Coordinates of C-alpha atoms and ligand atoms in Angstrom, one line a residue:
M1 CA -49.5 19.9 -41.0
A2 CA -46.1 18.8 -42.1
V3 CA -44.7 22.3 -41.3
I4 CA -46.1 22.1 -37.8
E5 CA -44.5 18.7 -37.2
K6 CA -41.2 19.9 -38.5
R7 CA -41.3 22.9 -36.2
S8 CA -42.1 20.9 -33.1
L9 CA -39.4 18.4 -34.0
K10 CA -36.9 21.3 -34.2
R11 CA -38.1 22.6 -30.8
K12 CA -37.6 19.1 -29.3
V13 CA -34.1 18.8 -30.7
K14 CA -33.2 22.2 -29.2
Q15 CA -34.6 21.1 -25.8
L16 CA -32.5 17.9 -25.9
G17 CA -29.2 19.6 -26.4
L18 CA -29.2 21.9 -23.4
L19 CA -25.5 22.7 -23.6
E20 CA -25.4 22.9 -27.4
H21 CA -24.3 26.3 -28.8
K22 CA -24.0 27.7 -25.2
F23 CA -20.2 28.1 -25.4
Q24 CA -17.7 29.6 -27.7
D25 CA -14.6 27.6 -28.9
N26 CA -12.6 27.2 -25.7
V27 CA -9.9 25.4 -23.9
V28 CA -10.3 23.4 -20.7
V29 CA -7.3 23.4 -18.4
A30 CA -6.8 20.7 -15.8
S31 CA -3.9 18.8 -14.5
M32 CA -3.1 15.5 -16.2
D33 CA -3.3 13.8 -12.9
K34 CA -6.8 15.0 -12.3
L35 CA -7.9 14.0 -15.8
L36 CA -6.5 10.5 -15.3
G37 CA -8.1 10.2 -11.9
W38 CA -11.5 11.2 -13.3
A39 CA -11.2 8.8 -16.3
R40 CA -10.1 5.9 -14.1
S41 CA -12.7 6.5 -11.4
T42 CA -15.6 6.6 -13.8
S43 CA -14.7 3.3 -15.6
P44 CA -13.6 0.7 -13.1
W45 CA -14.3 -2.7 -14.7
F46 CA -15.1 -5.4 -12.1
F47 CA -14.1 -9.0 -12.1
Q48 CA -17.2 -11.2 -12.4
F49 CA -17.1 -14.1 -10.0
G50 CA -19.0 -15.0 -6.8
L51 CA -18.3 -17.3 -3.9
A52 CA -21.6 -17.7 -2.0
C53 CA -25.0 -16.0 -1.3
C54 CA -23.7 -12.4 -1.4
A55 CA -23.0 -13.1 -5.1
I56 CA -26.7 -13.2 -5.8
E57 CA -27.0 -9.7 -4.5
M58 CA -24.1 -8.7 -6.6
M59 CA -25.8 -10.2 -9.7
A60 CA -29.0 -8.4 -8.8
T61 CA -27.1 -5.1 -8.5
A62 CA -25.7 -5.6 -12.0
A63 CA -29.1 -6.5 -13.5
S64 CA -31.6 -4.1 -15.0
R65 CA -33.2 -2.8 -11.8
Y66 CA -30.0 -1.3 -10.3
D67 CA -28.0 -1.3 -13.5
L68 CA -24.4 -1.0 -12.3
M69 CA -23.3 0.2 -15.7
R70 CA -24.9 3.6 -14.9
I71 CA -21.9 4.3 -12.7
G72 CA -19.4 2.9 -15.2
M73 CA -19.0 -0.5 -13.7
I74 CA -18.7 -3.1 -16.4
P75 CA -18.4 -6.8 -15.6
R76 CA -15.4 -8.7 -17.1
S77 CA -14.8 -12.4 -17.1
S78 CA -11.1 -12.3 -17.0
P79 CA -8.9 -11.0 -14.1
R80 CA -6.5 -9.5 -16.8
Q81 CA -9.2 -7.1 -17.9
A82 CA -10.5 -6.1 -14.5
D83 CA -9.7 -3.2 -12.2
V84 CA -11.9 -4.2 -9.2
M85 CA -12.4 -7.6 -7.5
I86 CA -15.6 -7.8 -5.6
V87 CA -15.2 -10.6 -3.1
A88 CA -18.9 -11.6 -2.8
G89 CA -19.3 -14.5 -0.3
T90 CA -17.7 -16.9 2.1
V91 CA -14.0 -17.4 1.4
T92 CA -13.1 -20.9 2.5
M93 CA -9.5 -21.9 3.3
K94 CA -9.4 -23.9 0.1
M95 CA -10.7 -21.0 -2.0
S96 CA -8.5 -18.4 -0.4
L97 CA -5.4 -19.4 -2.4
R98 CA -7.5 -19.2 -5.6
V99 CA -8.7 -15.7 -4.7
K100 CA -5.1 -14.6 -4.1
K101 CA -4.0 -16.1 -7.4
L102 CA -6.8 -14.3 -9.3
Y103 CA -5.8 -11.1 -7.6
E104 CA -2.2 -11.5 -8.6
Q105 CA -3.4 -12.0 -12.2
M106 CA -5.1 -8.6 -12.3
A107 CA -3.1 -5.7 -13.7
D108 CA -2.1 -2.7 -11.6
P109 CA -3.7 -0.5 -10.4
K110 CA -6.2 -2.9 -8.8
Y111 CA -8.8 -2.7 -6.1
V112 CA -10.6 -5.1 -3.8
I113 CA -14.1 -4.8 -2.2
A114 CA -15.0 -7.1 0.6
M115 CA -18.7 -7.5 0.2
G116 CA -20.6 -8.8 3.2
S117 CA -19.7 -10.0 6.7
C118 CA -18.2 -13.3 5.4
A119 CA -15.6 -11.6 3.2
T120 CA -15.0 -9.0 5.9
S121 CA -14.5 -11.2 8.9
G122 CA -15.8 -14.7 8.4
G123 CA -19.4 -13.7 9.0
P124 CA -21.6 -16.4 10.7
Y125 CA -18.5 -18.7 10.5
W126 CA -16.2 -16.5 12.5
Q127 CA -16.2 -18.7 15.6
H128 CA -16.8 -22.3 14.7
G129 CA -16.1 -22.3 11.0
Y130 CA -12.7 -23.9 11.0
H131 CA -12.9 -24.1 7.2
V132 CA -13.5 -20.4 6.6
L133 CA -11.0 -17.5 6.3
K134 CA -11.7 -14.8 8.9
G135 CA -11.6 -12.0 6.4
V136 CA -10.3 -11.9 2.9
D137 CA -7.9 -9.1 3.9
L138 CA -5.7 -11.9 5.3
V139 CA -4.7 -12.8 1.7
V140 CA -5.4 -9.7 -0.4
P141 CA -5.4 -5.9 0.5
V142 CA -9.0 -4.6 0.8
D143 CA -10.0 -1.0 -0.2
V144 CA -13.6 -0.9 0.8
Y145 CA -15.6 -3.1 3.3
I146 CA -19.3 -3.4 2.9
P147 CA -21.2 -4.7 6.0
G148 CA -24.3 -6.8 5.9
C149 CA -25.4 -10.5 5.5
P150 CA -26.0 -10.0 2.7
P151 CA -25.6 -6.3 1.9
R152 CA -28.4 -5.0 -0.3
P153 CA -27.7 -3.7 -3.8
E154 CA -27.9 -0.1 -2.5
A155 CA -25.1 -0.9 0.0
L156 CA -22.9 -2.4 -2.8
I157 CA -23.5 0.7 -4.9
E158 CA -22.5 2.9 -2.0
G159 CA -19.3 0.9 -1.5
L160 CA -18.5 1.2 -5.2
L161 CA -19.1 5.0 -5.1
K162 CA -16.7 5.2 -2.2
L163 CA -14.2 3.3 -4.2
Q164 CA -14.6 5.7 -7.1
E165 CA -14.0 8.6 -4.7
K166 CA -10.8 7.0 -3.6
I167 CA -9.6 6.4 -7.1
Q168 CA -10.5 9.9 -8.1
A169 CA -8.4 11.3 -5.3
E170 CA -5.3 9.4 -6.4
R171 CA -2.6 11.2 -8.2
P172 CA -1.0 8.4 -10.3
L173 CA 1.6 10.7 -12.0
T174 CA 2.9 12.3 -8.8
K175 CA 2.6 8.9 -7.0
K176 CA 0.4 10.3 -4.2
T177 CA -2.4 8.0 -3.2
A178 CA -5.5 8.7 -1.1
Ligands
LIG201 S1 -22.3 -12.6 4.4 FE1 -24.2 -13.7 4.7 S2 -25.2 -13.6 2.7 FE2 -23.0 -13.1 2.4 S3 -22.0 -15.0 1.9 FE3 -21.9 -14.8 4.1 S4 -23.6 -15.9 4.9 FE4 -24.0 -15.5 2.7

């Protein structure tokens, strides 16, 4: 009995390591630019803060059901440790200066996602909301806009994947950007 168990365990271990023992010792050749682009695009840490209702969708996206960490997105509480700022919610005039300040505290290279119609253009407040900024791109440069009020978690994930594509296409060493 013990022998049979040992054999089946060995078979399972073999099945798990599909790539194991499939290659000889080898060398992978790629440009340093591409390797850096790949590494940076698969580990963008995002700044964890929310401004209004869109932030609830952002939290849901980071929670267990959608699990943002699957695509390398890890939340950070400090702008100094973050690569991506997700502006999730209504940016009031009062808050806009704080958003700009937080953006400036992030280290380069840094990216911004405008999540939802408020962050993109003022949303439901675009006409009569005297207190609302008509798009966060008036104070910080935006890389990806995600439409919706609020956008669903799938939309946010799509936007983040687009950002990852953009980062991957960058060539930081040769200074060419996508
Ligand atoms: S876009 Fe809609 S859901 Fe998002 S913060 Fe504005 S009003 Fe709220």
